[in-house]
Short mmCIF file of C-alpha atoms and ligand atoms in Angstrom, two decimals:
data_model
loop_
_atom_site.label_atom_id
_atom_site.label_comp_id
_atom_site.label_asym_id
_atom_site.label_seq_id
_atom_site.Cartn_x
_atom_site.Cartn_y
_atom_site.Cartn_z
CA MET A 1 0.00 0.00 0.00
CA ILE A 2 1.15 3.56 -0.78
CA LEU A 3 0.76 6.50 1.61
CA VAL A 4 0.21 9.83 -0.16
CA THR A 5 0.85 12.91 1.98
CA GLY A 6 -0.36 16.27 0.68
CA ALA A 7 -3.17 14.24 -0.90
CA THR A 8 -5.57 17.21 -0.96
CA GLY A 9 -3.12 19.54 -2.73
CA THR A 10 -2.33 20.30 -6.36
CA VAL A 11 0.09 17.43 -6.98
CA GLY A 12 -1.40 15.07 -4.38
CA ARG A 13 -4.89 15.00 -5.95
CA GLU A 14 -3.41 14.28 -9.38
CA LEU A 15 -1.28 11.53 -7.86
CA VAL A 16 -4.21 9.93 -6.02
CA GLY A 17 -6.20 9.85 -9.27
CA ARG A 18 -3.28 8.32 -11.14
CA LEU A 19 -2.62 5.61 -8.54
CA LEU A 20 -6.34 4.79 -8.33
CA ALA A 21 -6.42 4.33 -12.10
CA LEU A 22 -3.48 1.94 -11.76
CA GLY A 23 -5.45 -0.05 -9.18
CA VAL A 24 -2.90 0.51 -6.42
CA PRO A 25 -4.19 0.52 -2.80
CA ILE A 26 -3.81 4.05 -1.42
CA ARG A 27 -3.88 5.60 2.02
CA ALA A 28 -4.23 9.40 1.81
CA ALA A 29 -3.06 11.68 4.62
CA THR A 30 -4.73 14.98 5.46
CA ARG A 31 -5.23 17.13 8.54
CA ARG A 32 -8.94 17.38 7.69
CA PRO A 33 -10.35 14.00 6.60
CA ASP A 34 -13.97 15.23 6.83
CA SER A 35 -13.53 17.91 4.17
CA ALA A 36 -10.81 16.20 2.10
CA GLY A 37 -13.16 15.35 -0.77
CA LEU A 38 -11.01 12.42 -1.87
CA PRO A 39 -12.45 9.80 -4.23
CA ASP A 40 -14.06 6.53 -3.14
CA GLY A 41 -11.62 3.68 -2.90
CA VAL A 42 -9.01 5.75 -1.04
CA GLN A 43 -8.39 5.07 2.64
CA VAL A 44 -8.33 8.56 4.19
CA VAL A 45 -6.42 9.08 7.45
CA ARG A 46 -5.81 12.07 9.67
CA ALA A 47 -2.12 12.99 9.90
CA ASP A 48 -0.16 16.13 10.71
CA LEU A 49 3.50 16.08 9.70
CA GLY A 50 4.13 18.65 12.42
CA GLY A 51 3.16 16.20 15.16
CA PRO A 52 5.35 13.09 14.99
CA ASP A 53 3.07 11.23 17.43
CA GLY A 54 0.87 8.94 15.44
CA LEU A 55 2.89 9.05 12.21
CA VAL A 56 4.26 5.55 12.82
CA ASP A 57 0.68 4.24 13.20
CA VAL A 58 -0.36 6.01 9.99
CA MET A 59 2.39 4.07 8.20
CA HIS A 60 1.35 0.67 9.49
CA GLY A 61 1.22 -1.70 6.49
CA ILE A 62 2.65 0.92 4.10
CA ASP A 63 5.36 -0.06 1.58
CA ARG A 64 6.05 3.28 -0.07
CA VAL A 65 5.41 6.91 0.88
CA PHE A 66 4.95 10.01 -1.24
CA LEU A 67 6.26 12.85 0.92
CA LEU A 68 4.88 16.33 0.29
CA SER A 69 5.67 19.13 2.71
CA ASN A 70 5.43 22.86 2.31
CA GLY A 71 6.87 26.13 3.61
CA PRO A 72 9.32 26.86 6.43
CA GLU A 73 8.35 23.61 8.22
CA ILE A 74 9.72 21.44 5.38
CA PRO A 75 12.93 20.41 7.26
CA ILE A 76 11.11 19.40 10.45
CA HIS A 77 8.13 17.81 8.70
CA ASP A 78 10.42 15.75 6.43
CA ALA A 79 12.49 14.67 9.43
CA ASN A 80 9.34 13.65 11.33
CA LEU A 81 8.04 11.61 8.43
CA ALA A 82 11.40 10.02 7.59
CA GLU A 83 11.97 8.97 11.19
CA ALA A 84 8.49 7.46 11.47
CA ALA A 85 8.90 5.69 8.10
CA ALA A 86 12.12 4.07 9.30
CA LYS A 87 10.41 2.93 12.52
CA ALA A 88 7.41 1.58 10.61
CA GLY A 89 9.62 -0.40 8.21
CA VAL A 90 8.60 1.54 5.06
CA ASP A 91 10.61 0.45 1.98
CA HIS A 92 10.86 3.68 0.01
CA ILE A 93 10.19 7.43 0.36
CA VAL A 94 9.57 9.54 -2.74
CA LYS A 95 10.06 13.17 -1.74
CA LEU A 96 8.60 16.05 -3.71
CA SER A 97 11.41 18.60 -3.60
CA SER A 98 12.16 21.69 -5.70
CA GLY A 99 14.13 21.99 -8.93
CA ARG A 100 16.44 24.66 -7.62
CA THR A 101 17.57 22.46 -4.76
CA GLY A 102 19.96 21.17 -7.41
CA ASP A 103 21.41 24.63 -8.04
CA ASP A 104 24.46 24.76 -5.77
CA THR A 105 24.46 28.57 -5.91
CA ALA A 106 20.87 28.85 -4.61
CA THR A 107 20.76 30.18 -1.06
CA ASP A 108 17.18 31.49 -0.92
CA PRO A 109 14.69 29.83 1.48
CA ILE A 110 12.80 27.26 -0.64
CA PRO A 111 15.82 25.29 -1.93
CA THR A 112 17.43 25.67 1.50
CA TRP A 113 14.35 24.15 3.23
CA HIS A 114 14.17 21.32 0.70
CA ARG A 115 17.91 20.57 0.95
CA ALA A 116 17.49 20.05 4.71
CA GLY A 117 14.38 17.92 4.12
CA GLU A 118 16.15 15.79 1.52
CA GLN A 119 19.05 15.26 3.93
CA ALA A 120 16.67 14.08 6.67
CA VAL A 121 15.20 11.56 4.22
CA ARG A 122 18.66 10.32 3.15
CA ASP A 123 19.74 10.05 6.80
CA SER A 124 16.70 7.89 7.70
CA GLY A 125 18.18 4.78 6.10
CA VAL A 126 14.96 4.23 4.08
CA ALA A 127 15.45 3.97 0.29
CA TRP A 128 14.58 7.29 -1.35
CA THR A 129 13.96 9.10 -4.63
CA MET A 130 13.98 12.89 -4.95
CA VAL A 131 11.57 14.45 -7.45
CA ARG A 132 12.60 18.06 -8.13
CA PRO A 133 10.21 19.98 -10.40
CA LEU A 134 10.84 23.49 -11.71
CA GLY A 135 7.94 25.99 -11.36
CA PHE A 136 4.41 24.61 -11.70
CA MET A 137 2.18 25.73 -14.58
CA SER A 138 -0.59 25.97 -12.00
CA ASN A 139 1.09 29.02 -10.45
CA ALA A 140 -0.67 30.88 -13.29
CA LEU A 141 -3.89 30.44 -11.29
CA HIS A 142 -2.61 33.33 -9.14
CA TRP A 143 -3.42 35.47 -12.21
CA ALA A 144 -6.98 34.17 -12.54
CA ASP A 145 -8.67 37.09 -10.71
CA SER A 146 -6.93 39.84 -12.69
CA ILE A 147 -7.49 37.98 -15.97
CA ARG A 148 -11.18 37.49 -15.15
CA ASP A 149 -11.62 41.09 -13.98
CA HIS A 150 -9.57 43.05 -16.51
CA ASP A 151 -7.76 40.69 -18.89
CA THR A 152 -4.36 41.41 -17.35
CA VAL A 153 -1.47 39.39 -15.92
CA TYR A 154 0.53 41.33 -13.33
CA ALA A 155 3.86 39.61 -12.59
CA PRO A 156 7.45 40.59 -11.86
CA PHE A 157 10.67 39.53 -13.64
CA GLY A 158 9.30 39.90 -17.17
CA GLN A 159 12.62 38.92 -18.77
CA GLY A 160 12.82 35.68 -16.78
CA ARG A 161 11.88 32.34 -18.30
CA ILE A 162 10.94 29.16 -16.43
CA ALA A 163 10.49 25.77 -18.10
CA VAL A 164 7.22 25.37 -16.17
CA VAL A 165 5.88 21.86 -15.63
CA ASP A 166 2.29 20.63 -15.39
CA PRO A 167 1.54 19.18 -11.90
CA HIS A 168 -0.13 16.36 -13.86
CA ASP A 169 3.33 15.37 -15.15
CA VAL A 170 4.89 15.72 -11.68
CA ALA A 171 2.24 13.28 -10.42
CA ALA A 172 2.82 10.96 -13.40
CA VAL A 173 6.53 10.76 -12.57
CA ALA A 174 5.79 10.20 -8.87
CA ALA A 175 3.26 7.46 -9.71
CA THR A 176 5.81 5.67 -11.90
CA VAL A 177 8.52 5.92 -9.26
CA LEU A 178 6.12 4.67 -6.57
CA THR A 179 4.94 1.68 -8.59
CA THR A 180 8.05 0.48 -10.45
CA ASP A 181 11.57 -0.48 -9.45
CA GLY A 182 14.96 1.00 -10.28
CA HIS A 183 14.48 4.50 -8.84
CA ALA A 184 16.10 4.16 -5.41
CA GLY A 185 18.86 6.71 -4.85
CA GLU A 186 17.87 8.72 -7.96
CA THR A 187 17.21 12.45 -8.14
CA TYR A 188 14.95 13.59 -10.96
CA THR A 189 14.75 17.23 -12.05
CA LEU A 190 11.51 17.85 -13.96
CA SER A 191 10.56 20.57 -16.41
CA GLY A 192 7.91 21.19 -19.01
CA PRO A 193 8.67 21.26 -22.74
CA GLU A 194 9.73 24.92 -23.09
CA PRO A 195 10.88 27.91 -21.05
CA LEU A 196 8.28 30.68 -20.92
CA SER A 197 8.27 34.25 -19.62
CA PRO A 198 5.11 35.58 -17.91
CA GLY A 199 4.37 37.62 -21.06
CA GLU A 200 4.57 34.49 -23.23
CA GLN A 201 2.28 32.65 -20.81
CA ALA A 202 -0.18 35.58 -21.05
CA ASP A 203 -0.09 35.32 -24.88
CA ILE A 204 -0.92 31.58 -24.71
CA LEU A 205 -3.73 32.24 -22.22
CA ALA A 206 -5.11 34.89 -24.60
CA GLU A 207 -5.17 32.41 -27.50
CA VAL A 208 -6.82 29.71 -25.38
CA LEU A 209 -9.39 32.11 -23.88
CA GLY A 210 -10.08 33.78 -27.21
CA ARG A 211 -9.69 37.31 -25.89
CA PRO A 212 -6.76 39.70 -25.35
CA VAL A 213 -4.71 39.18 -22.18
CA ARG A 214 -1.99 41.78 -21.63
CA TYR A 215 1.09 41.41 -19.47
CA VAL A 216 2.12 44.21 -17.08
CA GLU A 217 5.39 43.93 -15.21
CA VAL A 218 5.05 44.82 -11.52
CA ALA A 219 7.50 45.21 -8.65
CA PRO A 220 8.23 42.00 -6.70
CA ASP A 221 6.65 43.56 -3.58
CA THR A 222 3.35 44.17 -5.40
CA ALA A 223 3.32 40.55 -6.61
CA ARG A 224 4.21 39.33 -3.14
CA GLN A 225 1.23 41.20 -1.66
CA ALA A 226 -1.06 39.71 -4.30
CA ILE A 227 -0.20 36.14 -3.29
CA VAL A 228 -0.54 37.05 0.41
CA ASP A 229 -4.03 38.33 -0.46
CA HIS A 230 -4.57 34.90 -2.05
CA GLY A 231 -3.97 33.28 1.37
CA VAL A 232 -0.26 32.41 1.11
CA PRO A 233 1.47 33.02 4.50
CA ASP A 234 3.88 35.98 4.63
CA GLU A 235 7.13 34.05 5.04
CA LEU A 236 6.27 31.63 2.25
CA ALA A 237 5.22 34.51 -0.04
CA SER A 238 8.62 36.18 0.45
CA ALA A 239 10.34 32.87 -0.22
CA ILE A 240 8.31 32.37 -3.42
CA MET A 241 9.31 35.84 -4.63
CA ALA A 242 12.98 35.16 -3.88
CA LEU A 243 12.66 31.99 -5.93
CA ARG A 244 10.82 33.75 -8.78
CA ALA A 245 13.67 36.29 -9.00
CA THR A 246 15.95 33.47 -10.06
CA ALA A 247 13.91 33.11 -13.26
CA LEU A 248 16.27 35.85 -14.46
CA GLU A 249 19.13 33.33 -14.25
CA ALA A 250 19.69 30.49 -16.69
CA PHE A 251 18.99 27.58 -14.29
CA THR A 252 15.18 27.65 -14.42
CA SER A 253 14.99 27.94 -18.22
CA VAL A 254 16.71 24.62 -18.89
CA VAL A 255 14.45 21.92 -20.36
CA HIS A 256 15.01 18.49 -18.80
CA PRO A 257 14.03 15.29 -20.64
CA THR A 258 13.07 13.49 -17.40
CA VAL A 259 9.27 13.38 -17.67
CA GLU A 260 9.42 11.52 -20.99
CA LYS A 261 12.30 9.30 -19.79
CA ILE A 262 10.41 8.13 -16.70
CA THR A 263 6.81 8.02 -17.95
CA GLY A 264 7.33 7.37 -21.68
CA THR A 265 5.09 10.37 -22.45
CA MET A 266 6.12 13.88 -23.50
CA PRO A 267 5.49 16.55 -20.83
CA ARG A 268 2.35 18.60 -21.42
CA SER A 269 2.63 22.09 -22.85
CA PHE A 270 1.38 25.23 -21.10
CA ARG A 271 -1.28 25.48 -23.82
CA VAL A 272 -2.67 22.06 -22.87
CA TRP A 273 -2.61 23.03 -19.18
CA ALA A 274 -4.44 26.29 -20.01
CA GLU A 275 -7.09 24.46 -22.04
CA ARG A 276 -7.71 22.09 -19.14
CA HIS A 277 -8.05 25.03 -16.71
CA ARG A 278 -9.82 27.46 -19.07
CA HIS A 279 -12.94 27.58 -16.84
CA GLN A 280 -10.87 29.03 -13.97
CA PHE A 281 -10.08 32.11 -16.10
CA ALA A 282 -13.59 32.45 -17.52
CA GLU A 283 -14.72 36.00 -18.11
CA VAL A 284 -17.11 37.56 -15.60
CA ARG A 285 -18.75 40.63 -17.11
CA ALA A 286 -21.50 42.70 -15.50
CA GLY A 287 -24.68 43.20 -17.51
N1 NAP B 1 4.48 25.72 -6.90
C1 NAP B 1 5.61 25.48 -7.54
O1 NAP B 1 5.95 26.15 -8.53
C2 NAP B 1 6.52 24.39 -7.05
C3 NAP B 1 7.61 24.02 -7.85
C4 NAP B 1 8.47 22.99 -7.38
C5 NAP B 1 8.24 22.39 -6.18
N2 NAP B 1 7.17 22.78 -5.42
C6 NAP B 1 6.94 22.12 -4.13
O2 NAP B 1 5.68 21.46 -4.17
C7 NAP B 1 5.18 21.40 -2.83
C8 NAP B 1 3.76 21.94 -2.81
O3 NAP B 1 2.95 21.08 -3.59
P1 NAP B 1 1.44 21.43 -3.91
O4 NAP B 1 1.41 22.74 -4.64
O5 NAP B 1 0.83 20.25 -4.53
O6 NAP B 1 0.86 21.66 -2.44
P2 NAP B 1 -0.49 22.42 -2.05
O7 NAP B 1 -1.47 22.37 -3.16
O8 NAP B 1 -0.11 23.75 -1.47
O9 NAP B 1 -1.04 21.50 -0.89
C9 NAP B 1 -0.37 21.38 0.32
C10 NAP B 1 -0.73 20.03 0.92
O10 NAP B 1 0.04 19.86 2.12
C11 NAP B 1 -0.83 19.36 3.13
N3 NAP B 1 -0.32 19.85 4.41
C12 NAP B 1 -0.05 21.12 4.77
N4 NAP B 1 0.39 21.16 6.03
C13 NAP B 1 0.40 19.89 6.49
C14 NAP B 1 0.75 19.27 7.74
N5 NAP B 1 1.19 20.00 8.79
N6 NAP B 1 0.63 17.93 7.84
C15 NAP B 1 0.16 17.18 6.82
N7 NAP B 1 -0.19 17.70 5.61
C16 NAP B 1 -0.06 19.04 5.46
C17 NAP B 1 -2.22 19.90 2.79
O11 NAP B 1 -3.15 18.94 3.27
P3 NAP B 1 -4.37 19.24 4.29
O12 NAP B 1 -4.62 20.71 4.28
O13 NAP B 1 -5.50 18.43 3.69
O14 NAP B 1 -3.90 18.68 5.59
C18 NAP B 1 -2.20 19.88 1.27
O15 NAP B 1 -2.63 18.63 0.77
C19 NAP B 1 6.14 22.19 -1.96
O16 NAP B 1 7.06 21.33 -1.37
C20 NAP B 1 6.82 23.09 -2.98
O17 NAP B 1 8.09 23.55 -2.53
C21 NAP B 1 6.29 23.75 -5.84
#
């Protein structure tokens, strides 16, 4: 049986769907089982990675774990899970990390948190695989309100390009790693098929939505406030902006062949992602 942590999140829901389709028994961890809205056939359990008590019980009968943690607590949450997994006799941990963890020059918070989390997993003695995606295509949902309201994407670092990846492909790689052999001790950096600037993403959204969408470059602080207004905690919002700034460097624009190598399928384009999420940008016009 596979334990999926972060099962109610962007990647976790895709992964649960994928594993269900493969017919694999799944236990899904969430802090709020009653409102998790997970599909039938999934065993839903309450678990908080911040409270190590009970994590060993949650892993009873589990062979492999998908580890998803988020924000400043990543190092401690990963250590809690890895320690419990070792105690419970889990065979393999697949950790969702971050692409820039592999950039030795990166000293901003998100790769720093993930580096510590990865180390805790390696130190646990349980077999591991690190999955390190570059930026998610779904981050474009932060633009949904301004696109709906006035057909505009406000984003900083207009010259920066990121080879954004569809969370669907991140989940596809994780599902393959969790259900096949030969991935222990491997670190996989994932990207989508092409590097895109925010302006280029706005152009694709315009084509998919069939109406003009303009791009306006804003100061990082303005963009930071917008994601705080979206419910992202302050410290994490600052960390996300520090990470976005690195789009101006070459590292995030590199296309990696990993998704196709692992899954046998080409990574999805931003256009395909946008078509699948078109309804979330749908126009709301008074009168
Ligand atoms: N966004 C990007 O561009 C990007 C790129 C590369 C890597 N990443 C990495 O991807 C991860 C985020 O993935 P995501 O976007 O799929 O996550 P998400 O949608 O933000 O969901 C977060 C998940 O974590 C769970 N969670 C939060 N606190 C928890 C706790 N204390 N104990 C147990 N579960 C907890 C939540 O479950 P409940 O609320 O149900 O408990 C939820 O399922 C982060 O590690 C991030 O660094 C993101």
